[in-house]
Coordinates of C-alpha atoms and ligand atoms in Angstrom, one line a residue:
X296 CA 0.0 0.0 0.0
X297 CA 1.1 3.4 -0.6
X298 CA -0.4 4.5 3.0
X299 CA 0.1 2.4 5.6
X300 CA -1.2 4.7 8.2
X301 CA -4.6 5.0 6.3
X302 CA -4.8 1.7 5.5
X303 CA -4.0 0.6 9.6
X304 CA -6.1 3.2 10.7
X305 CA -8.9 2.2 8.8
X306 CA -8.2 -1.6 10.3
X307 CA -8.1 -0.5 13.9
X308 CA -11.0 2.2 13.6
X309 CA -13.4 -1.2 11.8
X310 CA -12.6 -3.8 13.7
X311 CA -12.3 -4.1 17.4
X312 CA -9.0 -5.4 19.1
X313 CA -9.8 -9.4 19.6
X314 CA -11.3 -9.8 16.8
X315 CA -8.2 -9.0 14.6
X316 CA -6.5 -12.0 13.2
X317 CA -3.1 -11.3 15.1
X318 CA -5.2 -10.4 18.9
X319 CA -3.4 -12.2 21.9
X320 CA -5.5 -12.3 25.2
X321 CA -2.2 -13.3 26.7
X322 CA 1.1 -12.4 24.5
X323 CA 3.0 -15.3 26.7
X324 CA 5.6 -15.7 24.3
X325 CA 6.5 -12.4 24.2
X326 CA 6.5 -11.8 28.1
X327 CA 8.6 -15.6 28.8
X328 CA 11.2 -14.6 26.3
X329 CA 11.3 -11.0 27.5
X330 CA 11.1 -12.2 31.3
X331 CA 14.3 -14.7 30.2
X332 CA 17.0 -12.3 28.9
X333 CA 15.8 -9.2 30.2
X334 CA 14.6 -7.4 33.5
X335 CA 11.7 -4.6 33.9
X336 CA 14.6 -1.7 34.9
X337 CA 15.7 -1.9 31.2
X338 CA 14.3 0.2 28.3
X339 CA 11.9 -1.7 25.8
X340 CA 10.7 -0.5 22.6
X341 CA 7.6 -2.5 20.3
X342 CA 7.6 -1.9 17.0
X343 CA 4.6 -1.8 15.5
X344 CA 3.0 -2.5 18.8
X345 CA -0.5 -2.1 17.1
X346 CA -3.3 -2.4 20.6
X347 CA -1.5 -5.2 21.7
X348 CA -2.1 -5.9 25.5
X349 CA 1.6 -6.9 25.7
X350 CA 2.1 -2.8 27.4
X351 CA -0.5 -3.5 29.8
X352 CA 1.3 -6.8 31.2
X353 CA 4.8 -5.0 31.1
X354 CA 3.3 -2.1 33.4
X355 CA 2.5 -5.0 35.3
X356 CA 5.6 -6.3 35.8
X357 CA 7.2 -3.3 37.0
X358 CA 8.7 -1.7 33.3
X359 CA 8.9 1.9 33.1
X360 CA 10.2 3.1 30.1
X361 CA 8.6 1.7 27.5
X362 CA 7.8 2.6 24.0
X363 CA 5.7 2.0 21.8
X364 CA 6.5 2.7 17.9
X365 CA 3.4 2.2 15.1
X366 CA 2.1 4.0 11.8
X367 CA -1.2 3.6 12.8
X368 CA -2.4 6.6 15.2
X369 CA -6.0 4.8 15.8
X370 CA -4.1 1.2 17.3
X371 CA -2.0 3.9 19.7
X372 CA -5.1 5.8 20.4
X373 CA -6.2 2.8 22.0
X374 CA -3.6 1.9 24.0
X375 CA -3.5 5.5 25.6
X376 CA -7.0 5.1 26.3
X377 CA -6.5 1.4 27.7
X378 CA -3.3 2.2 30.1
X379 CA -4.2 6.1 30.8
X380 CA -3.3 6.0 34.1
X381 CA 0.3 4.8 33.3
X382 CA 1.3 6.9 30.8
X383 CA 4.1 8.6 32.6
X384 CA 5.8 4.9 32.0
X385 CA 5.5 5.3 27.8
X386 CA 6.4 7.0 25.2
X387 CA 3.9 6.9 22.0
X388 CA 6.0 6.8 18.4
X389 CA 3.5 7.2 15.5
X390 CA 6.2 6.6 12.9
X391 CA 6.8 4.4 9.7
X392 CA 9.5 2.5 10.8
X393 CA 10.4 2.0 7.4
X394 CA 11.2 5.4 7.6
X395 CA 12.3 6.3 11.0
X396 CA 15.6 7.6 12.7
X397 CA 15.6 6.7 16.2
X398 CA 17.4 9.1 19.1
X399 CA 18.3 7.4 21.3
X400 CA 18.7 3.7 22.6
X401 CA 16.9 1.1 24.1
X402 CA 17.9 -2.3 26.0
X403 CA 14.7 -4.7 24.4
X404 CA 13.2 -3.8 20.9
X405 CA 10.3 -6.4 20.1
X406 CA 8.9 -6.9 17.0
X407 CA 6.2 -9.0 16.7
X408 CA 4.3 -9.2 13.3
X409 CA 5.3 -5.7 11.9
X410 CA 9.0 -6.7 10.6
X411 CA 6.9 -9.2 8.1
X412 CA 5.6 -6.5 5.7
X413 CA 9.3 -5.2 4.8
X414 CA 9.0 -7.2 1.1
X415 CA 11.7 -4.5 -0.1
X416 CA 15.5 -5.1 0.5
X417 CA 15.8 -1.4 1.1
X418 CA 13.2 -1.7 4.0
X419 CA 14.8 -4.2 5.5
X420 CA 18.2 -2.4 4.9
X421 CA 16.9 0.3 6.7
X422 CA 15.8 -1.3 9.3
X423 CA 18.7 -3.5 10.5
X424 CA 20.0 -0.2 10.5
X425 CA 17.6 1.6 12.7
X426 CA 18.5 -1.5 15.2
X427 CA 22.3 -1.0 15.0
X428 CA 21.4 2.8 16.2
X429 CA 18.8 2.3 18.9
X430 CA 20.0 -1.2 20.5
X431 CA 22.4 -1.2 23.4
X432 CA 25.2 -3.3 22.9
X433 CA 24.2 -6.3 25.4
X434 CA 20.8 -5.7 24.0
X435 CA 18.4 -8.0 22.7
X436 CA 16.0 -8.4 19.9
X437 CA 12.6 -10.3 20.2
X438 CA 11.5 -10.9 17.0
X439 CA 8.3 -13.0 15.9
X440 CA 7.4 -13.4 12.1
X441 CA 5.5 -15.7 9.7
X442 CA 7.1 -19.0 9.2
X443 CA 7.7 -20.2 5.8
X444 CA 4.5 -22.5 6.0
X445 CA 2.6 -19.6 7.8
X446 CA 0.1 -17.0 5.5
X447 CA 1.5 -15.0 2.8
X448 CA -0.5 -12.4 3.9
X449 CA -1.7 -10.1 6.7
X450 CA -4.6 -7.8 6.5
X451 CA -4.8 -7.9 2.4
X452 CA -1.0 -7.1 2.8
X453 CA 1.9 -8.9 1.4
X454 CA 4.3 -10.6 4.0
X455 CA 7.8 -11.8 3.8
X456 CA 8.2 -15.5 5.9
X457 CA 11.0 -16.2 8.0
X458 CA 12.6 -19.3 9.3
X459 CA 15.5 -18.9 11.8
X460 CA 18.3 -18.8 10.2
X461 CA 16.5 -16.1 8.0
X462 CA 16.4 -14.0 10.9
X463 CA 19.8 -14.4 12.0
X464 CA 21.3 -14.3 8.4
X465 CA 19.4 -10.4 8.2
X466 CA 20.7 -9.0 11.5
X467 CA 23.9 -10.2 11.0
X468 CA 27.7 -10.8 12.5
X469 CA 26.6 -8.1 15.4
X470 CA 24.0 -10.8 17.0
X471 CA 24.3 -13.7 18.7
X472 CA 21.0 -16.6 18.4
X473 CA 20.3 -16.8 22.0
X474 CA 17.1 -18.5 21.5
X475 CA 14.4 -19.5 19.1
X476 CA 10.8 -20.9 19.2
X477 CA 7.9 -22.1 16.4
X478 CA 4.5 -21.1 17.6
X479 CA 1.4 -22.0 16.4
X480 CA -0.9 -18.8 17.3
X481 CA -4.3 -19.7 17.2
X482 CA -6.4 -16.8 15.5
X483 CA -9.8 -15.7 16.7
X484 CA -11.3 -17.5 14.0
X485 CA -10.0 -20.8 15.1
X486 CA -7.0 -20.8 12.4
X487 CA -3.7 -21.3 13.3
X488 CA -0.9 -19.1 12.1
X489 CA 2.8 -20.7 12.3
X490 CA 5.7 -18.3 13.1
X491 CA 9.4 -18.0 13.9
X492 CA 10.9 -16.6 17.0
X493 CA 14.2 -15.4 17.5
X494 CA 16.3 -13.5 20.4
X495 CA 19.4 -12.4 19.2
X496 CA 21.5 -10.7 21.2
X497 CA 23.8 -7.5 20.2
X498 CA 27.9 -7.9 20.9
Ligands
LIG630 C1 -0.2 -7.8 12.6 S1 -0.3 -6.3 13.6 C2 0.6 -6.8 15.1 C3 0.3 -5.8 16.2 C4 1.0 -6.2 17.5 N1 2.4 -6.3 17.4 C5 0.4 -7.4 18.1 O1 1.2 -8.4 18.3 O2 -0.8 -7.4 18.5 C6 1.0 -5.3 12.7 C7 1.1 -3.9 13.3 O3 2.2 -3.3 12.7 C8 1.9 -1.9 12.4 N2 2.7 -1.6 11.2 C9 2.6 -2.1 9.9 N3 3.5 -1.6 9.1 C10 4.2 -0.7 9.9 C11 5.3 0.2 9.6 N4 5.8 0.3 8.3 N5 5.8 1.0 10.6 C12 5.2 0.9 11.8 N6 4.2 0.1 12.1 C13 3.7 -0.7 11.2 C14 0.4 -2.0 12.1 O4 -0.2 -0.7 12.3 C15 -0.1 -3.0 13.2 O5 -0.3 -2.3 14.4

């Protein structure tokens, strides 16, 4: 699409929250893998973190600087409405990350499900890059991202599928593979979409 940011806010203004394909009552993945090689006094930063309830069980946890990055202004509009009380703990990014220089750094960046729509090797270029700038050396990465049997699509929109040493082959000599998962999410429709976790770890 030419717009992302109309096209997502048209998706998060239509539809509510759980019953998008990609909703997660519980986001346990991210929050076990987090919870493993990281600890709530570090900085976190979820790209394309949509109204995913994965800020609400941080908060809970005890993070305080957390930010959230995504193009749609309508999926962050319902976060800050969601966790209103907290928001002296976040900071709220409406950015194309395709597009976007970060300032300064963080100790987590989690991706989960955004990464996938970079079909363009200049994207993707320019988003390894953005990670070299913004992730603390000792930081990690927690990505999650269609397998190569999940869909080829997400919302009408063309994704890219990633096994795991996909992942590892795009970010490169800088990361180490600390971990890796397959997980079958289950959608709200009762369909089950197969994806590829990583956590690599910047040197
Ligand atoms: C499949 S949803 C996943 C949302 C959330 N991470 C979750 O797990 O519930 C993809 C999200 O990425 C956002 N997104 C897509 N392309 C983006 C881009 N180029 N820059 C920033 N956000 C983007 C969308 O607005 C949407 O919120």
């Amino acid at each position: 699409v030419s717009d992302p940011s109309a096209h997502w806010d048209s998706v998060f203004a239509a539809k509510r929250p759980n019953q998008m394909s990609w909703f997660q009552n519980d986001p346990t993945l991210s929050l076990t893998l987090i919870a493993q090689w990281a600890r709530p006094s570090d900085s976190v930063i979820d790209i394309g973190a949509g109204s995913s309830l994965l800020v609400d069980r941080l908060l809970d946890l005890g993070w305080r600087d957390i930010t959230l990055l995504d193009v749609s202004d309508e999926a962050l509009a319902l976060t800050r409405a969601r966790v209103a009380d907290s928001m002296q703990y976040l900071t709220l990014v409406n950015a194309d990350v395709r597009h976007w220089d970060p300032s300064r750094r963080y100790d987590v960046w989690h991706d989960r499900a955004a990464l996938h729509f970079l079909v363009d090797a200049a994207e993707r270029e320019h988003y390894v890059g953005a990670v070299l700038h913004a992730l603390s050396p000792g930081g990690v990465l927690v990505i999650a991202a269609f397998a190569p049997d999940g869909p080829d699509q997400c919302s009408g929109l063309a994704v890219r599928r990633y096994d795991v040493d996909d992942l590892v082959d795009m970010f490169g000599p800088h990361f180490s593979l600390e971990d890796s998962r397959r997980e079958e999410h289950a959608t709200p429709f009762g369909t089950v979409q197969p994806f590829t976790w990583v956590v690599l770890r910047r040197r």
